[in-house]
JSON list of C-alpha atoms in Angstrom, two decimals:
[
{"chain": "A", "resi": 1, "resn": "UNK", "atom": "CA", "xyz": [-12.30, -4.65, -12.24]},
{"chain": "A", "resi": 2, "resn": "UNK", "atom": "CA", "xyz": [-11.48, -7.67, -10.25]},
{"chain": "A", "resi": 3, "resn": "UNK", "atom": "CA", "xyz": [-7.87, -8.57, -9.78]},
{"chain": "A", "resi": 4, "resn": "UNK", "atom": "CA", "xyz": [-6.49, -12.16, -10.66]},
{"chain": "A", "resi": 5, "resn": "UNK", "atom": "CA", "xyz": [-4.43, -13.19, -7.84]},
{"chain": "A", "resi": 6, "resn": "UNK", "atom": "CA", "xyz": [-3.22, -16.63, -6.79]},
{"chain": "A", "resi": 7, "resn": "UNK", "atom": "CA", "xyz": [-4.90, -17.19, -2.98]},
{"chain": "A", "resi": 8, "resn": "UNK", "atom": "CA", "xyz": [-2.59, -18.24, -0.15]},
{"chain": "A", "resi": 9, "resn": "UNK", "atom": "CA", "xyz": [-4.20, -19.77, 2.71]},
{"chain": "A", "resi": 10, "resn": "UNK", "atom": "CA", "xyz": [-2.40, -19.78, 6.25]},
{"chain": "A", "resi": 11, "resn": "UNK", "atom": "CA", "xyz": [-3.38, -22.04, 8.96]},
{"chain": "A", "resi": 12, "resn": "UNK", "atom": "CA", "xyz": [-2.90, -20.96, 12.46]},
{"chain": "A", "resi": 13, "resn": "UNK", "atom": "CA", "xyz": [-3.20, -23.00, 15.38]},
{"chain": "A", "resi": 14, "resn": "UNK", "atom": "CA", "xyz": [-1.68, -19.64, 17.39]},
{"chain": "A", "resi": 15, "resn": "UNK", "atom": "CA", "xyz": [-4.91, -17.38, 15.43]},
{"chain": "A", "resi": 16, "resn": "UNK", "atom": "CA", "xyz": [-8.16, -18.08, 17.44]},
{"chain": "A", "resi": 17, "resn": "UNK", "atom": "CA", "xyz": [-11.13, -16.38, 15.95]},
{"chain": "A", "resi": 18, "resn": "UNK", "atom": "CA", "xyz": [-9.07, -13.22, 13.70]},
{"chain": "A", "resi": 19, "resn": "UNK", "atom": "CA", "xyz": [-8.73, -13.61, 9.95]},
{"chain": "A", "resi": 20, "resn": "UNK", "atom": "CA", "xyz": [-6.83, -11.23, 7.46]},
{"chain": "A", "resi": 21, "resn": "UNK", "atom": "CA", "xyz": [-5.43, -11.04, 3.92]},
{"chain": "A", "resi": 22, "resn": "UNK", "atom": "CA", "xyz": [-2.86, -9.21, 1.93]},
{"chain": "A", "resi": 23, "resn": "UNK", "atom": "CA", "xyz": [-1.37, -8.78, -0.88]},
{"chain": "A", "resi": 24, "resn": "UNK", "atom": "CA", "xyz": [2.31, -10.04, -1.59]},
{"chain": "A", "resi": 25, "resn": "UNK", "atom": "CA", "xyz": [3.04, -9.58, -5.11]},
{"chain": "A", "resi": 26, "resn": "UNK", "atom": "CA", "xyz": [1.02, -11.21, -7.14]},
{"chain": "A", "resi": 27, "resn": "UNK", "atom": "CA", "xyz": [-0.46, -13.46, -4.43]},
{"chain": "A", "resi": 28, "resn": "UNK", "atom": "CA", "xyz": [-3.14, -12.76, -1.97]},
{"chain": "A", "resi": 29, "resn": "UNK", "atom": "CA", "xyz": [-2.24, -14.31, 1.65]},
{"chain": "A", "resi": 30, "resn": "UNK", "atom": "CA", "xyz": [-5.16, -15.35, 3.86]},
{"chain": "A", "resi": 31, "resn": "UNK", "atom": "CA", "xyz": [-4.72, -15.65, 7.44]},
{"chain": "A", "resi": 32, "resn": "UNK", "atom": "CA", "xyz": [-6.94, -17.97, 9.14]},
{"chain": "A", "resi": 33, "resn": "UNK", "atom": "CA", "xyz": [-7.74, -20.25, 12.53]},
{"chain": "A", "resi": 34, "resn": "UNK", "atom": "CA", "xyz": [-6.46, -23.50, 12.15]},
{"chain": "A", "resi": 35, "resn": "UNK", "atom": "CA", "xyz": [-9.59, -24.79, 13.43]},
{"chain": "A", "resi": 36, "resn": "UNK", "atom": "CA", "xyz": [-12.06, -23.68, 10.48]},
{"chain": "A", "resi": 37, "resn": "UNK", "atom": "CA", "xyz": [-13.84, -25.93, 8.37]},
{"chain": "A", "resi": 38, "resn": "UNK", "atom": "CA", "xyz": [-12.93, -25.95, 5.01]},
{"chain": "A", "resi": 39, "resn": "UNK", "atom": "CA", "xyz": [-16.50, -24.18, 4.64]},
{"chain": "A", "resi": 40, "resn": "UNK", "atom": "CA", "xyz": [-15.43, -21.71, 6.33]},
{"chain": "A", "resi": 41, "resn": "UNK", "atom": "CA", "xyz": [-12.33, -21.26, 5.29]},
{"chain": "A", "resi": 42, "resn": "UNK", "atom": "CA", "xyz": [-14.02, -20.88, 1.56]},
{"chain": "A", "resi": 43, "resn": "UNK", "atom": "CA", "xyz": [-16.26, -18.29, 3.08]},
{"chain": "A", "resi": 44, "resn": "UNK", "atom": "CA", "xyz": [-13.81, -15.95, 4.63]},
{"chain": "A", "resi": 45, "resn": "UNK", "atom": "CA", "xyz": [-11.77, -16.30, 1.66]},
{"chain": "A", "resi": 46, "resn": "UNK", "atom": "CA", "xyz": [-14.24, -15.22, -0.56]},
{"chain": "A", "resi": 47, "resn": "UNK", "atom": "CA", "xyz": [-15.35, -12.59, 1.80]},
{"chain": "A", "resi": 48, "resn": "UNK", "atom": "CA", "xyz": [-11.60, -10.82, 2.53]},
{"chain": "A", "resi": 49, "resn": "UNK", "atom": "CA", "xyz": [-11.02, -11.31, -1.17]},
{"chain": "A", "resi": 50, "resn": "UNK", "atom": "CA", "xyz": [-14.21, -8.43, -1.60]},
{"chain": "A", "resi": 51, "resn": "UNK", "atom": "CA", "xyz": [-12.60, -6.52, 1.37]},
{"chain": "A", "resi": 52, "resn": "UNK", "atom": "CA", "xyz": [-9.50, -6.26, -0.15]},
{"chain": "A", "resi": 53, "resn": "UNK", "atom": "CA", "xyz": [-11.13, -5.13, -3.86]},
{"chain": "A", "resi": 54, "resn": "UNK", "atom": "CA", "xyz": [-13.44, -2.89, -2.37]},
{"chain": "A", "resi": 55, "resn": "UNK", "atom": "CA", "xyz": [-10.45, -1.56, -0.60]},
{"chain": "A", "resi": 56, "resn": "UNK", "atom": "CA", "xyz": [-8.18, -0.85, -3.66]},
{"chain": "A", "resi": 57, "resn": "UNK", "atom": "CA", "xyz": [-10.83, 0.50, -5.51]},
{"chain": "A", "resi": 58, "resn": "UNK", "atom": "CA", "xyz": [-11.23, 3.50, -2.98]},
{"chain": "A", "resi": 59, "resn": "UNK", "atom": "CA", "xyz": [-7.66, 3.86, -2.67]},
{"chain": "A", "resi": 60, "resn": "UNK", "atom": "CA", "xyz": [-7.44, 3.35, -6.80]},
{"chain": "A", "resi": 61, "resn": "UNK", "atom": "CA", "xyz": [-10.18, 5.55, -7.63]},
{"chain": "A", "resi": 62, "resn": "UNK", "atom": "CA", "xyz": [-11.26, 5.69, -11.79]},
{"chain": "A", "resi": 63, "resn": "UNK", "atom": "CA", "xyz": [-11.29, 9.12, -13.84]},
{"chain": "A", "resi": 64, "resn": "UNK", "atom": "CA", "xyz": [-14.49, 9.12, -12.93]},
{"chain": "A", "resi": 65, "resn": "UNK", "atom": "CA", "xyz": [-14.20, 8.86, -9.52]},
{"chain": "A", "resi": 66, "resn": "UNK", "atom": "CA", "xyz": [-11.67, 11.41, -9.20]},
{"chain": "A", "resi": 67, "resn": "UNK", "atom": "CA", "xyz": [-13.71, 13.92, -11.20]},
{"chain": "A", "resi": 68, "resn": "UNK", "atom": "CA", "xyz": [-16.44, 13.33, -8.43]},
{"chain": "A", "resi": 69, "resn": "UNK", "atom": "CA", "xyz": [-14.03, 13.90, -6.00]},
{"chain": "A", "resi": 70, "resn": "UNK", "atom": "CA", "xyz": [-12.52, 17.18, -6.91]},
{"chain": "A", "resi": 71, "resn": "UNK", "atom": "CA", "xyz": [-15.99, 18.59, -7.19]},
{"chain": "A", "resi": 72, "resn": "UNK", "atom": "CA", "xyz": [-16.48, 17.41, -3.58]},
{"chain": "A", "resi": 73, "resn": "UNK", "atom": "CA", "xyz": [-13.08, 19.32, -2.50]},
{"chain": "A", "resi": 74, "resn": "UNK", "atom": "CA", "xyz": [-13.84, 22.44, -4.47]},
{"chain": "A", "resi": 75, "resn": "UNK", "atom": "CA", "xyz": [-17.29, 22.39, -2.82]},
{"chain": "A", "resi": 76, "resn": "UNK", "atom": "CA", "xyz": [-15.92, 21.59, 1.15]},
{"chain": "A", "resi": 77, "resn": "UNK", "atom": "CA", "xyz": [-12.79, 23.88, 0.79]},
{"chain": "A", "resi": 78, "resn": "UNK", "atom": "CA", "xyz": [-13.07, 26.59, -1.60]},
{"chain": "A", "resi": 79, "resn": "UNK", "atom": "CA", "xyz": [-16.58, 27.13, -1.74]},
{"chain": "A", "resi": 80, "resn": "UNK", "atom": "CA", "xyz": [-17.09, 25.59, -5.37]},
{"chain": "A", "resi": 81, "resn": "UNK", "atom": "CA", "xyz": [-15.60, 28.28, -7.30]},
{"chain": "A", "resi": 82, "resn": "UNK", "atom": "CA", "xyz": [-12.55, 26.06, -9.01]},
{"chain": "A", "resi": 83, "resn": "UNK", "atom": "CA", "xyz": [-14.49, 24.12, -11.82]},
{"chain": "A", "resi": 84, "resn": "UNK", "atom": "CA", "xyz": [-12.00, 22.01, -14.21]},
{"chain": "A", "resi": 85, "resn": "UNK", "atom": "CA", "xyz": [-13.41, 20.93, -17.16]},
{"chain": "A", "resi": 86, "resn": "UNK", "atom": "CA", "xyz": [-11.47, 17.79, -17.20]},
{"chain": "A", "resi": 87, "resn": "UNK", "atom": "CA", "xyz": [-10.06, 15.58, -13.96]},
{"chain": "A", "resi": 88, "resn": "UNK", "atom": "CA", "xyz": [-8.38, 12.23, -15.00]},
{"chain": "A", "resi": 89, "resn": "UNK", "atom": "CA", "xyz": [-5.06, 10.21, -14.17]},
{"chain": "A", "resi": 90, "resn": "UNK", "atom": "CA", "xyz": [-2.12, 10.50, -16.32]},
{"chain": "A", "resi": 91, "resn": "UNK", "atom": "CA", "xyz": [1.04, 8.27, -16.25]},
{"chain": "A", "resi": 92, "resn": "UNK", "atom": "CA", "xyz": [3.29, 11.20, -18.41]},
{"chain": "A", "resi": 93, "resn": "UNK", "atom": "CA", "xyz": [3.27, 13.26, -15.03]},
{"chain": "A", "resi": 94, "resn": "UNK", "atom": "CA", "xyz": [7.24, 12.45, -14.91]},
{"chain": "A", "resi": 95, "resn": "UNK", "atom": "CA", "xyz": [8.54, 14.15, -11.88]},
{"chain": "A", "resi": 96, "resn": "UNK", "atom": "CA", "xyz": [5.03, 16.12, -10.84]},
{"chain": "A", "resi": 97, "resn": "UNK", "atom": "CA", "xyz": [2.01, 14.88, -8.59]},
{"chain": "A", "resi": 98, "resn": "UNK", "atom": "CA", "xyz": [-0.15, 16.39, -10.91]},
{"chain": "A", "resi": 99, "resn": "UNK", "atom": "CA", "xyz": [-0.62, 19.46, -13.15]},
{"chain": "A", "resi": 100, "resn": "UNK", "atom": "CA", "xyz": [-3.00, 22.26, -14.32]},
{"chain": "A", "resi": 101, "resn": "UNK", "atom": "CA", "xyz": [-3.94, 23.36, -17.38]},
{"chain": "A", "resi": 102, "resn": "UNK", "atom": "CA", "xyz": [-5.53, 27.24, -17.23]},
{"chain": "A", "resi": 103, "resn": "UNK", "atom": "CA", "xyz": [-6.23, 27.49, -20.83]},
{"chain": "A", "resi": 104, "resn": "UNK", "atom": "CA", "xyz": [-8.66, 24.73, -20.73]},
{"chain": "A", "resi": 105, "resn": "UNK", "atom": "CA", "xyz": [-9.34, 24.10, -17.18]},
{"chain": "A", "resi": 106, "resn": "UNK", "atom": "CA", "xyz": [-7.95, 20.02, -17.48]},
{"chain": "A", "resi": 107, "resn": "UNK", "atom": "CA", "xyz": [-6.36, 18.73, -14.45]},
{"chain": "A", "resi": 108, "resn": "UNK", "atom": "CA", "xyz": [-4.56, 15.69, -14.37]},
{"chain": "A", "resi": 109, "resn": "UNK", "atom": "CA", "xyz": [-2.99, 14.26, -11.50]},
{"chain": "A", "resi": 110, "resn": "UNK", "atom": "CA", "xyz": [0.15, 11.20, -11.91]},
{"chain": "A", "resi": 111, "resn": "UNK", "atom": "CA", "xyz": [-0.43, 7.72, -11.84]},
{"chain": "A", "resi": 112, "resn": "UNK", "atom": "CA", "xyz": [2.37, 7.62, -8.92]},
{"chain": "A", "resi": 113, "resn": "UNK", "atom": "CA", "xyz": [-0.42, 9.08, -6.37]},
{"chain": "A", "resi": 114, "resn": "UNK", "atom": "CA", "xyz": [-2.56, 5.76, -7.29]},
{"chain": "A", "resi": 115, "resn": "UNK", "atom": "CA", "xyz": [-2.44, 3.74, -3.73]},
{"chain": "A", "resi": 116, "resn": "UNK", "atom": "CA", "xyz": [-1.27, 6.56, -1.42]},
{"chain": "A", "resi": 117, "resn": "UNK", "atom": "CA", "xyz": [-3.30, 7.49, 1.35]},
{"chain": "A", "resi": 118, "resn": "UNK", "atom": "CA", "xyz": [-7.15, 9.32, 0.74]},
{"chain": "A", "resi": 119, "resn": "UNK", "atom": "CA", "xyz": [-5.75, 12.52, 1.85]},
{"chain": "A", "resi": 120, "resn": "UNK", "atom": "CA", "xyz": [-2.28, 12.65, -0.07]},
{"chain": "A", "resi": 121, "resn": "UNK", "atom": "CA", "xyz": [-4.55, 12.12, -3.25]},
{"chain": "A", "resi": 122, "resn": "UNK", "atom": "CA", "xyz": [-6.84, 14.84, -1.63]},
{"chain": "A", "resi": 123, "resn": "UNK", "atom": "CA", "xyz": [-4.38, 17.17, -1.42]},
{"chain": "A", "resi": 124, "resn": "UNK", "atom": "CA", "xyz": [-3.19, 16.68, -4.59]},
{"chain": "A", "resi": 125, "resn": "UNK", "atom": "CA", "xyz": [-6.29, 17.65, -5.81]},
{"chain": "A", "resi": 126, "resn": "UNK", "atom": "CA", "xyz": [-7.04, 20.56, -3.94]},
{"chain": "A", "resi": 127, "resn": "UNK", "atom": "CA", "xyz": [-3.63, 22.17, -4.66]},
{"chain": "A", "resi": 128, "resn": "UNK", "atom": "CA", "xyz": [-4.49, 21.66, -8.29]},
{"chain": "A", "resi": 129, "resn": "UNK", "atom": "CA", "xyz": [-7.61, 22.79, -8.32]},
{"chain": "A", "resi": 130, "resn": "UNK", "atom": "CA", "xyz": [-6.62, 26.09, -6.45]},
{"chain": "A", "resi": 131, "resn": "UNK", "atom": "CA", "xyz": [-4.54, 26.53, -9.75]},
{"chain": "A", "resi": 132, "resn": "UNK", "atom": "CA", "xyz": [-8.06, 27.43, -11.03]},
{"chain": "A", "resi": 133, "resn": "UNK", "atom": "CA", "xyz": [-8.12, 30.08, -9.22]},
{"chain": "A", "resi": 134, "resn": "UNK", "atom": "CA", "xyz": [-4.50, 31.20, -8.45]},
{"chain": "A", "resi": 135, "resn": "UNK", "atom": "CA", "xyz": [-2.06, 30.35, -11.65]},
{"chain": "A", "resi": 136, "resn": "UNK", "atom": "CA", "xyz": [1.39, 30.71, -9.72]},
{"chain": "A", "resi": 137, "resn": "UNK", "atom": "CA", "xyz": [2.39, 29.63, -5.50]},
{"chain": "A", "resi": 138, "resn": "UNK", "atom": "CA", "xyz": [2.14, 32.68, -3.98]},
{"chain": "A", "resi": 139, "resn": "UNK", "atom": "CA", "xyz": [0.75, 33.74, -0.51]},
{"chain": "A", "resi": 140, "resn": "UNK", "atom": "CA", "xyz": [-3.21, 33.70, -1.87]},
{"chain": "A", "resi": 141, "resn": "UNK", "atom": "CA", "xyz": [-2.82, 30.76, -4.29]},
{"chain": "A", "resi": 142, "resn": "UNK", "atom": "CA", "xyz": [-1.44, 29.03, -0.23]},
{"chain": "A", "resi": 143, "resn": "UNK", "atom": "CA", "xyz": [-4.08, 30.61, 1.53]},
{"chain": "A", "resi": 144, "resn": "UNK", "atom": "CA", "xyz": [-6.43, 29.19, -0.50]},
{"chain": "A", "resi": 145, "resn": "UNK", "atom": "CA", "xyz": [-4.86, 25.55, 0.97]},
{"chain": "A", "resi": 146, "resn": "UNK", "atom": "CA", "xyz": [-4.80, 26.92, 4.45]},
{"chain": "A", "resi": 147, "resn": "UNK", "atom": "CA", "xyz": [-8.23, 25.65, 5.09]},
{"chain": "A", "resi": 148, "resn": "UNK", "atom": "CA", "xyz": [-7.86, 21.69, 3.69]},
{"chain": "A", "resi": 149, "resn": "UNK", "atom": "CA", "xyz": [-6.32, 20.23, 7.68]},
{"chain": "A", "resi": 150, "resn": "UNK", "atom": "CA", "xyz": [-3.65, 17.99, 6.46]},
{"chain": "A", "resi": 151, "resn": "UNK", "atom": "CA", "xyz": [-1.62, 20.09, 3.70]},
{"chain": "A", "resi": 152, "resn": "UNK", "atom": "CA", "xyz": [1.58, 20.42, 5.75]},
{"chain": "A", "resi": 153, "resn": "UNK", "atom": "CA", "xyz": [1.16, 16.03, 6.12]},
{"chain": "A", "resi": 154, "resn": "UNK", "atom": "CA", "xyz": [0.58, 15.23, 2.85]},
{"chain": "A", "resi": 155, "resn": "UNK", "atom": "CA", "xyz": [3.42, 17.85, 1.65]},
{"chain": "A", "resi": 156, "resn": "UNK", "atom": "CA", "xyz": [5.69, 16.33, 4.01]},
{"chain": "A", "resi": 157, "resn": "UNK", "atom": "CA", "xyz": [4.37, 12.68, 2.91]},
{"chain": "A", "resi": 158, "resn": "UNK", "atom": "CA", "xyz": [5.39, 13.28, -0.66]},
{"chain": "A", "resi": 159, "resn": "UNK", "atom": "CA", "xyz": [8.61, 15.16, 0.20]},
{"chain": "A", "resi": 160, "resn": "UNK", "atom": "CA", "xyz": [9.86, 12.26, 1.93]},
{"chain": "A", "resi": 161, "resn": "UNK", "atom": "CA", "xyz": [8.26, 9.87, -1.28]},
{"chain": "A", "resi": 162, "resn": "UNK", "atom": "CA", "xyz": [9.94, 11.84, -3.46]},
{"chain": "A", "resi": 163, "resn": "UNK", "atom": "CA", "xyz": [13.44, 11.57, -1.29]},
{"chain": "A", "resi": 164, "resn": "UNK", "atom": "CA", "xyz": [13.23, 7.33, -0.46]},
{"chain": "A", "resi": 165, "resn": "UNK", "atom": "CA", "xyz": [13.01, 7.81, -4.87]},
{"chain": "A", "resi": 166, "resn": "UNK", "atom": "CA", "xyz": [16.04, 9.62, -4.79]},
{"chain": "A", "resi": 167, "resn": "UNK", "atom": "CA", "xyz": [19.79, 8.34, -5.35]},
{"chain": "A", "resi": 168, "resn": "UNK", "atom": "CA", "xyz": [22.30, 10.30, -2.59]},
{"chain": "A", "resi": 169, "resn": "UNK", "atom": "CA", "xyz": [25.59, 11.56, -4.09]},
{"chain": "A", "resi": 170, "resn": "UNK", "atom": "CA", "xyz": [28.28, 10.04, -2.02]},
{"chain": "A", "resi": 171, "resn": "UNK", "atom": "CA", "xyz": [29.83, 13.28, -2.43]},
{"chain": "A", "resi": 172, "resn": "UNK", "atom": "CA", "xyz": [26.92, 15.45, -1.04]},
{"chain": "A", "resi": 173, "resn": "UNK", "atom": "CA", "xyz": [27.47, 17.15, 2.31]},
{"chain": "A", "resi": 174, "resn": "UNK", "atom": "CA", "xyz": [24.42, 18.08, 3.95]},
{"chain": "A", "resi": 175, "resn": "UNK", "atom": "CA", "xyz": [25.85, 20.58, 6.00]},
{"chain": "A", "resi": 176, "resn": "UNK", "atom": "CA", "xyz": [26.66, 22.49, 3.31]},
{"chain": "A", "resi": 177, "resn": "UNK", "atom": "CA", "xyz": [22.90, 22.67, 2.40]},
{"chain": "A", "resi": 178, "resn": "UNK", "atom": "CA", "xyz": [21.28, 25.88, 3.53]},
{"chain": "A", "resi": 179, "resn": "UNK", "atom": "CA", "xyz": [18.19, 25.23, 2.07]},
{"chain": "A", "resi": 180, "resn": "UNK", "atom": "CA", "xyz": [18.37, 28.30, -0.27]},
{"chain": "A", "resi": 181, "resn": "UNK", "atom": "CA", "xyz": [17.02, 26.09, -2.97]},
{"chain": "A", "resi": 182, "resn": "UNK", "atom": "CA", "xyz": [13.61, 26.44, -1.96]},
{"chain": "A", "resi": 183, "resn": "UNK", "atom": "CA", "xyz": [13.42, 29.89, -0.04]},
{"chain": "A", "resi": 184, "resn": "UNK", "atom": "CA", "xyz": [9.54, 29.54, 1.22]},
{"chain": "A", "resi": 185, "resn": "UNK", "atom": "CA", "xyz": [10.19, 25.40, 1.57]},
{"chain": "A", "resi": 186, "resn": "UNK", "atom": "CA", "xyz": [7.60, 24.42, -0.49]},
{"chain": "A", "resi": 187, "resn": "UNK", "atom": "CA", "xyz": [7.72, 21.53, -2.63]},
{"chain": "A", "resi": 188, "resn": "UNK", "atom": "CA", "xyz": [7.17, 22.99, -6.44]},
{"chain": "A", "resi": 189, "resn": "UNK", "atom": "CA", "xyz": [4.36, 20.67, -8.26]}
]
């Protein structure tokens, strides 16, 4: 899928030889040496324009894709034994990162993990798929997670996600919070 975008070019007598591109909304900014040609400014715009697609399609993987990917976690981290049937996106995920379905082995993981970083989304995954193999979140379902390097990040990445989302209570004191809400201080999916 290519993205229709209007392109921004930016002349820089200060930029010798770097060029780069983003995305601002609905444009797509490219940085580039005053000095170019307008050859080459047509070249590098056509060439950071595929960067930036090939970019958001690994970061925006398809059903597909993510299918392909949860076999590769199941394989690397729990030696292949949790199998869905079914591994798509779903945008009716309301307040979860993704969910589990043991009945029929479906796991579908929210729309709001589209864009975060590879190993958020990898997480994500792998905590779902060691649903397949440990229904509830106790010590062996987190054992099973033990082994993936970057659970305790990516928790911690979506904890704080989930709290920039969150509106404070002006009448909240935090010192009154002992964290007895969450005994083990893991974030419930």
């Amino acid at each position: 899928m290519v993205r229709e975008t209007v392109v921004e070019v930016r002349r820089s007598r200060r930029r010798k030889s770097t060029v780069s591109a983003y995305r601002d909304g609905d444009r797509t900014v490219v940085a580039i040496p005053a000095r170019f040609t307008r050859e080459q400014e047509q070249e590098w715009v056509a060439r950071m324009l595929a960067r930036l697609a090939s970019s958001e399609r690994r970061r925006r993987p398809s059903d597909t894709e993510l299918e392909r990917r949860a076999a590769e976690l199941s394989e690397r981290y729990l030696d292949g034994r949790a199998r869905p049937t079914s591994v798509r996106w779903s945008t009716n995920q309301g307040r979860r990162w993704g969910s589990c379905t043991l009945i029929d082995g479906t796991i579908r993981i929210s729309t709001r993990v589209r864009g975060m970083p590879g190993w958020v989304l990898d997480y994500v995954l792998l905590h779902e798929l060691a649903h397949l193999l440990h229904a509830g979140h106790g010590p062996a379902f987190w054992q099973l997670l033990e082994s993936y390097p970057r659970t305790e990040r990516a928790r911690g990445f979506l904890e704080g996600f989930s709290f920039a989302g969150e509106p404070v209570e002006d009448d909240e004191d935090p010192a009154a919070d002992d964290g007895s809400a969450a005994s083990d201080g893991r974030a419930a999916d």
